[in-house]
Amino acid sequence: MQFLLIILFCVLGVITGVATGLFPGLHVNNVALILFSLSTVIVETLHPLFSVTPGVTKQFLLVLIAVYLIAVSISHTFHDIIPTTFLGAPDEDTALSVLPAHQLLLEGRGYEAVSLSAMGSYGAILFCFLILYPTRFIIGGPVFLYSTLQEVMAFILIAISILMIGTEKGKITIFGADGKLSALIGMSFAAFIFFISGVFGLVVLDFPLDSPVGLPTSPALLPALAGLFGLPTLMTSFITKPLIPEQELKENSLIKENRNASLISIITGGIAGIFVSIFPGITSATGTVLAMNLRGESNKRQTIVTLSAVNTACAFFVVIMLFIVLKSRSGATLAVMQLITIEEWTSFLMPLDLIYLLIAILLGGTLSYFFTLKIGKIFAKHVTKIPYRLLVCLTILMIITLVFLFTGILGLFILFVAMFIGLLPVLWGVRRSHCMGILLLPIILYFL
Amino acid sequence: MPIFSCGMKLQHLSLLIAFLGVISLYIISTLIEPIPISLDNLPKYEGKQVIVQGIVIDHYVTSSSYGNQIIVIQQDNSTATIFIEGGEKNLLYCGDKIQVTGKVQRYKDKWEILVSDTHFIRVIQQWQNISRPLWEIAENPTYFTGLNLNVTGYIDAVFDTYFFLSDATGEHVIFVTHTPSSNISIYTGEKIILRAYFTYDAAQLRYKFEIKDENHGILQVEEG
């Protein structure tokens, strides 16, 4: 019975993840927040139903909610490629893939972008399972890499930030600058975006925000990230009015043509995902930049595979890190940490709750892979019939509404300012990931 | 290259609004100060930055490999847990009065205050500087149990490893123990300031003071 309930909550989580993945702005963190605030009510409601079932205690029901949340977060990382590709509406995790995926859409290969992403995500899950134990012994005892890293965390984060800015390839040709000078200006502008985002983060991250309708208060990150990454792309999509051709429904040709490259993308993406899950303030976008630099090759298809691998590997390893270093690195794991008692994974055997969550990841990932392909196909078939601008406009309205409902007027102002900061890289032609200064700068200062 | 071509005006306008926006938010943030609240009001301030004060009743580092600091404070009949992730352990003693600035959150059905940095914990009064009359302790002994306290009183009777302390009226008397090595020199009727640990002695079914570490001791008071 216990196992059946885990399967059931996992499937429900995958379905919820489809919804959060498809609707930009409806982030898994918000679902986690709502669910956590309702957890007591859910447990009290469900417990009488299972009172005669052995083993289904109130504590186990909390584990089921945790399973559900992890399934949502895994499913979300699969499905968020669909709006990224077909609407050009990424969340902060898929912001880097919006260009390659959207380019493939304009070539009539939107479905290929989706299937590449699904392959990257699922491949990352399998890779993460393979390296689960080595990672456990390196990050935790006997190597205790995390403790060592903590001492030099600020310097590692500074190095990553410098690498991000230093590898900026965008050129800014103001005042007649060209060649190396324009590249240098591009790099300087990237540094400027990093710092203005960082100062913005320092100012807003502890803002006391209130939901005007009594919803659980969301942190300022919701409007800040929606403004930095979501709205600028949606506005770009709205303004540019792309002419979307009929879509081919071919499965991705990459597997046969370039199997090794995909494998490398999944492995580097998976390793970068671990990296992202260890370091606070490092997101999948940053992880992808690092992974792409690490593998030393980039094309739009490999960028999609890598980013999806980073994204899913990160969702996988934040769960593992929760049990190894007892730190939450995502909204979902923060909620899990508050729901159940986390037993530190110190021996060879895994804590039982971690086994339940790993079942959710494996089953959720497998289901999500097929769901993503199916839903991606439906989108690809009908994308030319979709009233594109109306949909983008509705998505923008939905983000604004969600921000207002969760964070009120002050949240809307944060969204507004964040949007203009987020527009800077779009308008000036540098990478958006520099906006991650919003988290990196405050965290660097914290560790210094 | 930029994703869509646009005039220089939009580029510069964005730059200007982003810059002014951050400045405006900074000004707003300086106007929104954390709210001073009492511990029993924590549930009303979930997710908000608050300032609370209380007496430290427990202070430890969690036993996991990546120790976090936990401080439990008490104010009237309410208690709250202060959570500080990692960092250097604050130098605090049970009985110190502290002020904490942090974010209110619910953790496993309990209210706690999440503090981002140890600097947001300030000792307002060290326990040695908070003088408690014996009658106050006698009225609510459980409130003070487990705290270091600073009490003024008169030596009532002296023995090898213990003595009795009473208030000026003799209405309240308390048992005080010390180790033979404490080298205490007192005599009956003397007025003293006692700095000791207040605890419950289950074997003797009574409350008592213990002089047991280097922070504890006796100060002789000259009567004017």
JSON list of N, CA, C and O in Angstrom, two decimals, chain A residues 165-191 428-430, chain B residues 1-2:
[
{"chain": "A", "resi": 165, "resn": "ILE", "atom": "N", "xyz": [31.90, 36.57, -16.83]},
{"chain": "A", "resi": 165, "resn": "ILE", "atom": "CA", "xyz": [32.06, 37.88, -17.49]},
{"chain": "A", "resi": 165, "resn": "ILE", "atom": "C", "xyz": [33.16, 37.78, -18.55]},
{"chain": "A", "resi": 165, "resn": "ILE", "atom": "O", "xyz": [33.01, 38.29, -19.66]},
{"chain": "A", "resi": 166, "resn": "GLY", "atom": "N", "xyz": [34.24, 37.09, -18.21]},
{"chain": "A", "resi": 166, "resn": "GLY", "atom": "CA", "xyz": [35.38, 37.00, -19.13]},
{"chain": "A", "resi": 166, "resn": "GLY", "atom": "C", "xyz": [35.08, 36.24, -20.40]},
{"chain": "A", "resi": 166, "resn": "GLY", "atom": "O", "xyz": [35.74, 36.45, -21.43]},
{"chain": "A", "resi": 167, "resn": "THR", "atom": "N", "xyz": [34.10, 35.33, -20.34]},
{"chain": "A", "resi": 167, "resn": "THR", "atom": "CA", "xyz": [33.78, 34.56, -21.55]},
{"chain": "A", "resi": 167, "resn": "THR", "atom": "C", "xyz": [32.64, 35.19, -22.35]},
{"chain": "A", "resi": 167, "resn": "THR", "atom": "O", "xyz": [32.10, 34.56, -23.25]},
{"chain": "A", "resi": 168, "resn": "GLU", "atom": "N", "xyz": [32.27, 36.40, -21.98]},
{"chain": "A", "resi": 168, "resn": "GLU", "atom": "CA", "xyz": [31.22, 37.10, -22.73]},
{"chain": "A", "resi": 168, "resn": "GLU", "atom": "C", "xyz": [31.70, 37.36, -24.16]},
{"chain": "A", "resi": 168, "resn": "GLU", "atom": "O", "xyz": [32.79, 37.89, -24.38]},
{"chain": "A", "resi": 169, "resn": "LYS", "atom": "N", "xyz": [30.87, 36.94, -25.11]},
{"chain": "A", "resi": 169, "resn": "LYS", "atom": "CA", "xyz": [31.28, 37.09, -26.52]},
{"chain": "A", "resi": 169, "resn": "LYS", "atom": "C", "xyz": [30.55, 38.22, -27.24]},
{"chain": "A", "resi": 169, "resn": "LYS", "atom": "O", "xyz": [30.84, 38.53, -28.38]},
{"chain": "A", "resi": 170, "resn": "GLY", "atom": "N", "xyz": [29.58, 38.82, -26.55]},
{"chain": "A", "resi": 170, "resn": "GLY", "atom": "CA", "xyz": [28.81, 39.90, -27.18]},
{"chain": "A", "resi": 170, "resn": "GLY", "atom": "C", "xyz": [29.68, 41.13, -27.42]},
{"chain": "A", "resi": 170, "resn": "GLY", "atom": "O", "xyz": [30.57, 41.45, -26.63]},
{"chain": "A", "resi": 171, "resn": "LYS", "atom": "N", "xyz": [29.46, 41.77, -28.57]},
{"chain": "A", "resi": 171, "resn": "LYS", "atom": "CA", "xyz": [30.24, 42.97, -28.90]},
{"chain": "A", "resi": 171, "resn": "LYS", "atom": "C", "xyz": [29.32, 44.18, -28.92]},
{"chain": "A", "resi": 171, "resn": "LYS", "atom": "O", "xyz": [28.22, 44.10, -29.48]},
{"chain": "A", "resi": 172, "resn": "ILE", "atom": "N", "xyz": [29.76, 45.25, -28.31]},
{"chain": "A", "resi": 172, "resn": "ILE", "atom": "CA", "xyz": [28.94, 46.46, -28.32]},
{"chain": "A", "resi": 172, "resn": "ILE", "atom": "C", "xyz": [29.67, 47.52, -29.12]},
{"chain": "A", "resi": 172, "resn": "ILE", "atom": "O", "xyz": [30.82, 47.88, -28.83]},
{"chain": "A", "resi": 173, "resn": "THR", "atom": "N", "xyz": [29.00, 48.00, -30.17]},
{"chain": "A", "resi": 173, "resn": "THR", "atom": "CA", "xyz": [29.68, 48.88, -31.12]},
{"chain": "A", "resi": 173, "resn": "THR", "atom": "C", "xyz": [29.25, 50.33, -30.96]},
{"chain": "A", "resi": 173, "resn": "THR", "atom": "O", "xyz": [28.93, 51.00, -31.94]},
{"chain": "A", "resi": 174, "resn": "ILE", "atom": "N", "xyz": [29.23, 50.79, -29.70]},
{"chain": "A", "resi": 174, "resn": "ILE", "atom": "CA", "xyz": [28.89, 52.20, -29.53]},
{"chain": "A", "resi": 174, "resn": "ILE", "atom": "C", "xyz": [30.14, 53.06, -29.78]},
{"chain": "A", "resi": 174, "resn": "ILE", "atom": "O", "xyz": [31.26, 52.56, -29.71]},
{"chain": "A", "resi": 175, "resn": "PHE", "atom": "N", "xyz": [29.93, 54.30, -30.05]},
{"chain": "A", "resi": 175, "resn": "PHE", "atom": "CA", "xyz": [31.01, 55.29, -30.30]},
{"chain": "A", "resi": 175, "resn": "PHE", "atom": "C", "xyz": [31.96, 54.79, -31.39]},
{"chain": "A", "resi": 175, "resn": "PHE", "atom": "O", "xyz": [33.17, 55.02, -31.33]},
{"chain": "A", "resi": 176, "resn": "GLY", "atom": "N", "xyz": [31.41, 54.04, -32.35]},
{"chain": "A", "resi": 176, "resn": "GLY", "atom": "CA", "xyz": [32.22, 53.59, -33.49]},
{"chain": "A", "resi": 176, "resn": "GLY", "atom": "C", "xyz": [33.23, 52.51, -33.14]},
{"chain": "A", "resi": 176, "resn": "GLY", "atom": "O", "xyz": [34.13, 52.21, -33.94]},
{"chain": "A", "resi": 177, "resn": "ALA", "atom": "N", "xyz": [33.12, 51.93, -31.94]},
{"chain": "A", "resi": 177, "resn": "ALA", "atom": "CA", "xyz": [34.09, 50.90, -31.55]},
{"chain": "A", "resi": 177, "resn": "ALA", "atom": "C", "xyz": [33.88, 49.64, -32.39]},
{"chain": "A", "resi": 177, "resn": "ALA", "atom": "O", "xyz": [32.76, 49.29, -32.73]},
{"chain": "A", "resi": 178, "resn": "ASP", "atom": "N", "xyz": [34.97, 48.98, -32.73]},
{"chain": "A", "resi": 178, "resn": "ASP", "atom": "CA", "xyz": [34.85, 47.68, -33.40]},
{"chain": "A", "resi": 178, "resn": "ASP", "atom": "C", "xyz": [36.01, 46.78, -32.97]},
{"chain": "A", "resi": 178, "resn": "ASP", "atom": "O", "xyz": [36.87, 47.18, -32.18]},
{"chain": "A", "resi": 179, "resn": "GLY", "atom": "N", "xyz": [35.99, 45.57, -33.50]},
{"chain": "A", "resi": 179, "resn": "GLY", "atom": "CA", "xyz": [37.06, 44.61, -33.17]},
{"chain": "A", "resi": 179, "resn": "GLY", "atom": "C", "xyz": [37.18, 44.36, -31.69]},
{"chain": "A", "resi": 179, "resn": "GLY", "atom": "O", "xyz": [36.19, 44.17, -30.99]},
{"chain": "A", "resi": 180, "resn": "LYS", "atom": "N", "xyz": [38.44, 44.37, -31.23]},
{"chain": "A", "resi": 180, "resn": "LYS", "atom": "CA", "xyz": [38.71, 44.03, -29.83]},
{"chain": "A", "resi": 180, "resn": "LYS", "atom": "C", "xyz": [38.07, 45.01, -28.86]},
{"chain": "A", "resi": 180, "resn": "LYS", "atom": "O", "xyz": [37.64, 44.64, -27.77]},
{"chain": "A", "resi": 181, "resn": "LEU", "atom": "N", "xyz": [38.03, 46.28, -29.28]},
{"chain": "A", "resi": 181, "resn": "LEU", "atom": "CA", "xyz": [37.47, 47.30, -28.40]},
{"chain": "A", "resi": 181, "resn": "LEU", "atom": "C", "xyz": [35.99, 47.03, -28.13]},
{"chain": "A", "resi": 181, "resn": "LEU", "atom": "O", "xyz": [35.51, 47.13, -27.00]},
{"chain": "A", "resi": 182, "resn": "SER", "atom": "N", "xyz": [35.26, 46.66, -29.21]},
{"chain": "A", "resi": 182, "resn": "SER", "atom": "CA", "xyz": [33.83, 46.39, -29.03]},
{"chain": "A", "resi": 182, "resn": "SER", "atom": "C", "xyz": [33.63, 45.16, -28.13]},
{"chain": "A", "resi": 182, "resn": "SER", "atom": "O", "xyz": [32.68, 45.10, -27.34]},
{"chain": "A", "resi": 183, "resn": "ALA", "atom": "N", "xyz": [34.53, 44.17, -28.26]},
{"chain": "A", "resi": 183, "resn": "ALA", "atom": "CA", "xyz": [34.44, 42.98, -27.39]},
{"chain": "A", "resi": 183, "resn": "ALA", "atom": "C", "xyz": [34.70, 43.37, -25.93]},
{"chain": "A", "resi": 183, "resn": "ALA", "atom": "O", "xyz": [34.04, 42.88, -25.01]},
{"chain": "A", "resi": 184, "resn": "LEU", "atom": "N", "xyz": [35.68, 44.29, -25.76]},
{"chain": "A", "resi": 184, "resn": "LEU", "atom": "CA", "xyz": [36.02, 44.75, -24.41]},
{"chain": "A", "resi": 184, "resn": "LEU", "atom": "C", "xyz": [34.85, 45.52, -23.79]},
{"chain": "A", "resi": 184, "resn": "LEU", "atom": "O", "xyz": [34.53, 45.36, -22.60]},
{"chain": "A", "resi": 185, "resn": "ILE", "atom": "N", "xyz": [34.21, 46.35, -24.63]},
{"chain": "A", "resi": 185, "resn": "ILE", "atom": "CA", "xyz": [33.04, 47.09, -24.12]},
{"chain": "A", "resi": 185, "resn": "ILE", "atom": "C", "xyz": [31.93, 46.10, -23.75]},
{"chain": "A", "resi": 185, "resn": "ILE", "atom": "O", "xyz": [31.25, 46.26, -22.74]},
{"chain": "A", "resi": 186, "resn": "GLY", "atom": "N", "xyz": [31.77, 45.07, -24.59]},
{"chain": "A", "resi": 186, "resn": "GLY", "atom": "CA", "xyz": [30.76, 44.02, -24.30]},
{"chain": "A", "resi": 186, "resn": "GLY", "atom": "C", "xyz": [31.02, 43.39, -22.94]},
{"chain": "A", "resi": 186, "resn": "GLY", "atom": "O", "xyz": [30.11, 43.21, -22.14]},
{"chain": "A", "resi": 187, "resn": "MET", "atom": "N", "xyz": [32.30, 43.07, -22.69]},
{"chain": "A", "resi": 187, "resn": "MET", "atom": "CA", "xyz": [32.67, 42.44, -21.43]},
{"chain": "A", "resi": 187, "resn": "MET", "atom": "C", "xyz": [32.42, 43.39, -20.24]},
{"chain": "A", "resi": 187, "resn": "MET", "atom": "O", "xyz": [31.92, 42.99, -19.20]},
{"chain": "A", "resi": 188, "resn": "SER", "atom": "N", "xyz": [32.78, 44.67, -20.47]},
{"chain": "A", "resi": 188, "resn": "SER", "atom": "CA", "xyz": [32.57, 45.66, -19.40]},
{"chain": "A", "resi": 188, "resn": "SER", "atom": "C", "xyz": [31.09, 45.82, -19.11]},
{"chain": "A", "resi": 188, "resn": "SER", "atom": "O", "xyz": [30.67, 45.95, -17.95]},
{"chain": "A", "resi": 189, "resn": "PHE", "atom": "N", "xyz": [30.29, 45.79, -20.18]},
{"chain": "A", "resi": 189, "resn": "PHE", "atom": "CA", "xyz": [28.85, 45.94, -19.98]},
{"chain": "A", "resi": 189, "resn": "PHE", "atom": "C", "xyz": [28.29, 44.72, -19.23]},
{"chain": "A", "resi": 189, "resn": "PHE", "atom": "O", "xyz": [27.40, 44.85, -18.39]},
{"chain": "A", "resi": 190, "resn": "ALA", "atom": "N", "xyz": [28.88, 43.54, -19.54]},
{"chain": "A", "resi": 190, "resn": "ALA", "atom": "CA", "xyz": [28.47, 42.32, -18.82]},
{"chain": "A", "resi": 190, "resn": "ALA", "atom": "C", "xyz": [28.76, 42.49, -17.33]},
{"chain": "A", "resi": 190, "resn": "ALA", "atom": "O", "xyz": [27.93, 42.14, -16.48]},
{"chain": "A", "resi": 191, "resn": "ALA", "atom": "N", "xyz": [29.94, 43.05, -17.02]},
{"chain": "A", "resi": 191, "resn": "ALA", "atom": "CA", "xyz": [30.31, 43.28, -15.61]},
{"chain": "A", "resi": 191, "resn": "ALA", "atom": "C", "xyz": [29.34, 44.27, -14.98]},
{"chain": "A", "resi": 191, "resn": "ALA", "atom": "O", "xyz": [28.92, 44.09, -13.83]},
{"chain": "A", "resi": 428, "resn": "TRP", "atom": "N", "xyz": [21.30, 45.18, -25.36]},
{"chain": "A", "resi": 428, "resn": "TRP", "atom": "CA", "xyz": [22.70, 45.48, -25.65]},
{"chain": "A", "resi": 428, "resn": "TRP", "atom": "C", "xyz": [23.46, 44.27, -26.19]},
{"chain": "A", "resi": 428, "resn": "TRP", "atom": "O", "xyz": [24.65, 44.36, -26.52]},
{"chain": "A", "resi": 429, "resn": "GLY", "atom": "N", "xyz": [22.79, 43.11, -26.22]},
{"chain": "A", "resi": 429, "resn": "GLY", "atom": "CA", "xyz": [23.39, 41.95, -26.89]},
{"chain": "A", "resi": 429, "resn": "GLY", "atom": "C", "xyz": [24.45, 41.21, -26.11]},
{"chain": "A", "resi": 429, "resn": "GLY", "atom": "O", "xyz": [25.44, 40.75, -26.69]},
{"chain": "A", "resi": 430, "resn": "VAL", "atom": "N", "xyz": [24.28, 41.11, -24.78]},
{"chain": "A", "resi": 430, "resn": "VAL", "atom": "CA", "xyz": [25.20, 40.27, -23.99]},
{"chain": "A", "resi": 430, "resn": "VAL", "atom": "C", "xyz": [24.37, 39.16, -23.32]},
{"chain": "A", "resi": 430, "resn": "VAL", "atom": "O", "xyz": [23.15, 39.18, -23.39]},
{"chain": "B", "resi": 1, "resn": "MET", "atom": "N", "xyz": [25.05, 39.80, -30.77]},
{"chain": "B", "resi": 1, "resn": "MET", "atom": "CA", "xyz": [24.11, 40.81, -31.29]},
{"chain": "B", "resi": 1, "resn": "MET", "atom": "C", "xyz": [22.84, 40.85, -30.44]},
{"chain": "B", "resi": 1, "resn": "MET", "atom": "O", "xyz": [22.40, 39.83, -29.92]},
{"chain": "B", "resi": 2, "resn": "PRO", "atom": "N", "xyz": [22.23, 42.04, -30.31]},
{"chain": "B", "resi": 2, "resn": "PRO", "atom": "CA", "xyz": [20.98, 42.09, -29.57]},
{"chain": "B", "resi": 2, "resn": "PRO", "atom": "C", "xyz": [19.93, 41.22, -30.25]},
{"chain": "B", "resi": 2, "resn": "PRO", "atom": "O", "xyz": [19.97, 41.04, -31.47]}
]
